[in-house]
Short mmCIF file of C-alpha atoms in Angstrom, two decimals:
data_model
loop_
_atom_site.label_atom_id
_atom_site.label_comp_id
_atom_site.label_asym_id
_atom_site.label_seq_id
_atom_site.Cartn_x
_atom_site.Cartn_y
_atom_site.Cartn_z
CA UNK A 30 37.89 -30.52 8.69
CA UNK A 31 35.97 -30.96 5.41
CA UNK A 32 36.76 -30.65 1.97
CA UNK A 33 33.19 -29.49 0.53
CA UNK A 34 34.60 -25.31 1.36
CA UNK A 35 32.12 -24.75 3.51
CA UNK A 36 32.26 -23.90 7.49
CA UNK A 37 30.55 -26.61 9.25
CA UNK A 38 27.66 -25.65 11.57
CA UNK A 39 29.22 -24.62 15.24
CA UNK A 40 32.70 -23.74 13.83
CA UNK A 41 31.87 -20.22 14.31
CA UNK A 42 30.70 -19.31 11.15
CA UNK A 43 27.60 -18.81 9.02
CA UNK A 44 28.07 -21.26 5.94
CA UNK A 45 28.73 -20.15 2.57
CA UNK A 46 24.96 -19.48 2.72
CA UNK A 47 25.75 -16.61 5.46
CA UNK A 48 28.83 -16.00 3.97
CA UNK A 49 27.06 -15.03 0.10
CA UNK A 50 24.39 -12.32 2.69
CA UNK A 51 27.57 -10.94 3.70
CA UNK A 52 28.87 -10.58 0.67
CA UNK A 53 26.30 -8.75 -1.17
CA UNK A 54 25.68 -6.78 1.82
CA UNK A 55 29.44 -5.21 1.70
CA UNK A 56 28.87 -4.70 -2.07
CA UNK A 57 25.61 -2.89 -1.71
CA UNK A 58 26.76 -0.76 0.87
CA UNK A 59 29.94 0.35 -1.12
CA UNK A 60 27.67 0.80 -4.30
CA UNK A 61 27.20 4.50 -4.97
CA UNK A 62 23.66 5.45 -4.66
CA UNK A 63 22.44 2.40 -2.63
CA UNK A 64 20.21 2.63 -0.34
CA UNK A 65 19.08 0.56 3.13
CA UNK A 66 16.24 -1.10 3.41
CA UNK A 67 15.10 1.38 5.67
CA UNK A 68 14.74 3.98 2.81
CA UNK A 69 13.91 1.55 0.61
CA UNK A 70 10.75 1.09 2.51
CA UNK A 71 9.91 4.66 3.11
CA UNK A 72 9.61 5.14 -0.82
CA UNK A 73 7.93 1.83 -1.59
CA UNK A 74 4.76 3.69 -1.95
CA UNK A 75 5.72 5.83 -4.37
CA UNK A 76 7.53 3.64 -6.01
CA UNK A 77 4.34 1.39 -6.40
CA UNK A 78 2.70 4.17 -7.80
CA UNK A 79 5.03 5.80 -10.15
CA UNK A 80 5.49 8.81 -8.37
CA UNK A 81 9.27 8.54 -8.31
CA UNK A 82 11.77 10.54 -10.26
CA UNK A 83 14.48 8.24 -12.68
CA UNK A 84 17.23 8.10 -9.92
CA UNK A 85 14.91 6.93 -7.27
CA UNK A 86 13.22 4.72 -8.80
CA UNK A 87 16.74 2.86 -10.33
CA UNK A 88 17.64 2.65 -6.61
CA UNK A 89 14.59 0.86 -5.54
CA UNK A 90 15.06 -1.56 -8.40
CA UNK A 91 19.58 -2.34 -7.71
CA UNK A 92 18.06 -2.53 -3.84
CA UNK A 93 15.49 -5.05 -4.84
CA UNK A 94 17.72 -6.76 -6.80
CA UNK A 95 20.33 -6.86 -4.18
CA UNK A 96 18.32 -7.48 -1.13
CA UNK A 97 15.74 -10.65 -0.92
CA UNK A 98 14.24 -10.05 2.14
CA UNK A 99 12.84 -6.75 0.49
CA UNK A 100 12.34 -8.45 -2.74
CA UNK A 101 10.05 -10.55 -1.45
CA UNK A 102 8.44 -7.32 0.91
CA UNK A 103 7.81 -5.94 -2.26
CA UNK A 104 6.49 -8.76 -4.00
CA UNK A 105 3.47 -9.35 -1.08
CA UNK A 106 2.98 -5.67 -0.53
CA UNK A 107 2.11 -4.75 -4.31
CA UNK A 108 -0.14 -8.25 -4.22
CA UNK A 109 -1.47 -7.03 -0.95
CA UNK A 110 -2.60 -3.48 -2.33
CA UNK A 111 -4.04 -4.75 -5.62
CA UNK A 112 -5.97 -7.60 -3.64
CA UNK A 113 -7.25 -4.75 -1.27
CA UNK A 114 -8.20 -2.57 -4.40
CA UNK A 115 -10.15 -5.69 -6.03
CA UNK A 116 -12.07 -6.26 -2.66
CA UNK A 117 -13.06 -2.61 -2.23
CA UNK A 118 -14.26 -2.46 -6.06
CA UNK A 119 -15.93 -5.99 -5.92
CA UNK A 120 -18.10 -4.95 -2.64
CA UNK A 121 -19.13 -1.54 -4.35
CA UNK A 122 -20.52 -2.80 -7.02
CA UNK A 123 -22.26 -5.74 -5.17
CA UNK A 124 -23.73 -3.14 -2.86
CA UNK A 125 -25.18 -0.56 -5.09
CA UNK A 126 -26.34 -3.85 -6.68
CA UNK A 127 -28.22 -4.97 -3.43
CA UNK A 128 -30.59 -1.23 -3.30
CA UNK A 129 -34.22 -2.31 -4.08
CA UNK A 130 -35.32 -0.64 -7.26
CA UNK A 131 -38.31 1.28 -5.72
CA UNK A 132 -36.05 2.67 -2.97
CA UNK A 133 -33.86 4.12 -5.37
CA UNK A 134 -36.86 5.73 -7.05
CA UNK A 135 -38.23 7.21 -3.99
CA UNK A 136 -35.07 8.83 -3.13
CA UNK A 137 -34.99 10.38 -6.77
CA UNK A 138 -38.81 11.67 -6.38
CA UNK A 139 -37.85 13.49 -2.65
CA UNK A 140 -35.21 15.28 -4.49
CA UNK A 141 -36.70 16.29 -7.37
CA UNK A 142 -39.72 17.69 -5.19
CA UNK A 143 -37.29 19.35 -2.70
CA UNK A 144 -35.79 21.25 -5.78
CA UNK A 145 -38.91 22.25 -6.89
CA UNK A 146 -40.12 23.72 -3.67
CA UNK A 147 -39.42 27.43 -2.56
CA UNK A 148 -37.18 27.76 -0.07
CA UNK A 149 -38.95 27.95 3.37
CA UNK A 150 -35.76 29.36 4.94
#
């Protein structure tokens, strides 16, 4: 037996580590309004975006506040969407910056003789 308060590792039990998850577990659940982490999830989205209502979105946050593992799921996921969003914008502009000049301008003079044709049709 120790004297430190905490189980020792095979006695059966968790650790006071284990033993805190439990405990904010059995207050989430008894919370009014909270929510798993499976609906927690299926409105992260709009969450992200600011689509959500008041209500909703004050769930997400006590959730996130109460739960780590989806703390830190929403922590990578936003970085993971606005890193995706800089990599899309960053290879637009480098592409439309790769076009050859006189390309471009041939493309302009086919469709400005196209609209001045009549219609063969």
């Amino acid at each position: 037996m120790t004297g430190s308060g905490t189980t020792q590792p095979g006695a059966g039990g968790t650790g006071q580590r284990g033993t805190w998850a439990r405990i904010r577990h059995w207050i989430a659940r008894g919370l009014h309004g909270a929510m798993t982490c499976e609906e927690f999830e299926g409105g992260l989205v709009d969450y992200l975006d600011g689509n959500l209502g008041p209500l909703a979105r004050r769930q997400i946050e006590l959730h996130t506040r109460l739960c780590p593992h989806c703390r830190r799921y929403l922590q990578a996921y936003d970085r993971a969407r606005r890193l995706a969003g800089d990599a899309m914008r960053d290879s637009e502009e480098q592409a439309l910056q790769a076009v050859p000049e006189d390309l471009v301008q041939g493309i302009l003079a086919a469709r400005r003789s196209e609209s001045r044709a009549p219609d063969g049709g």
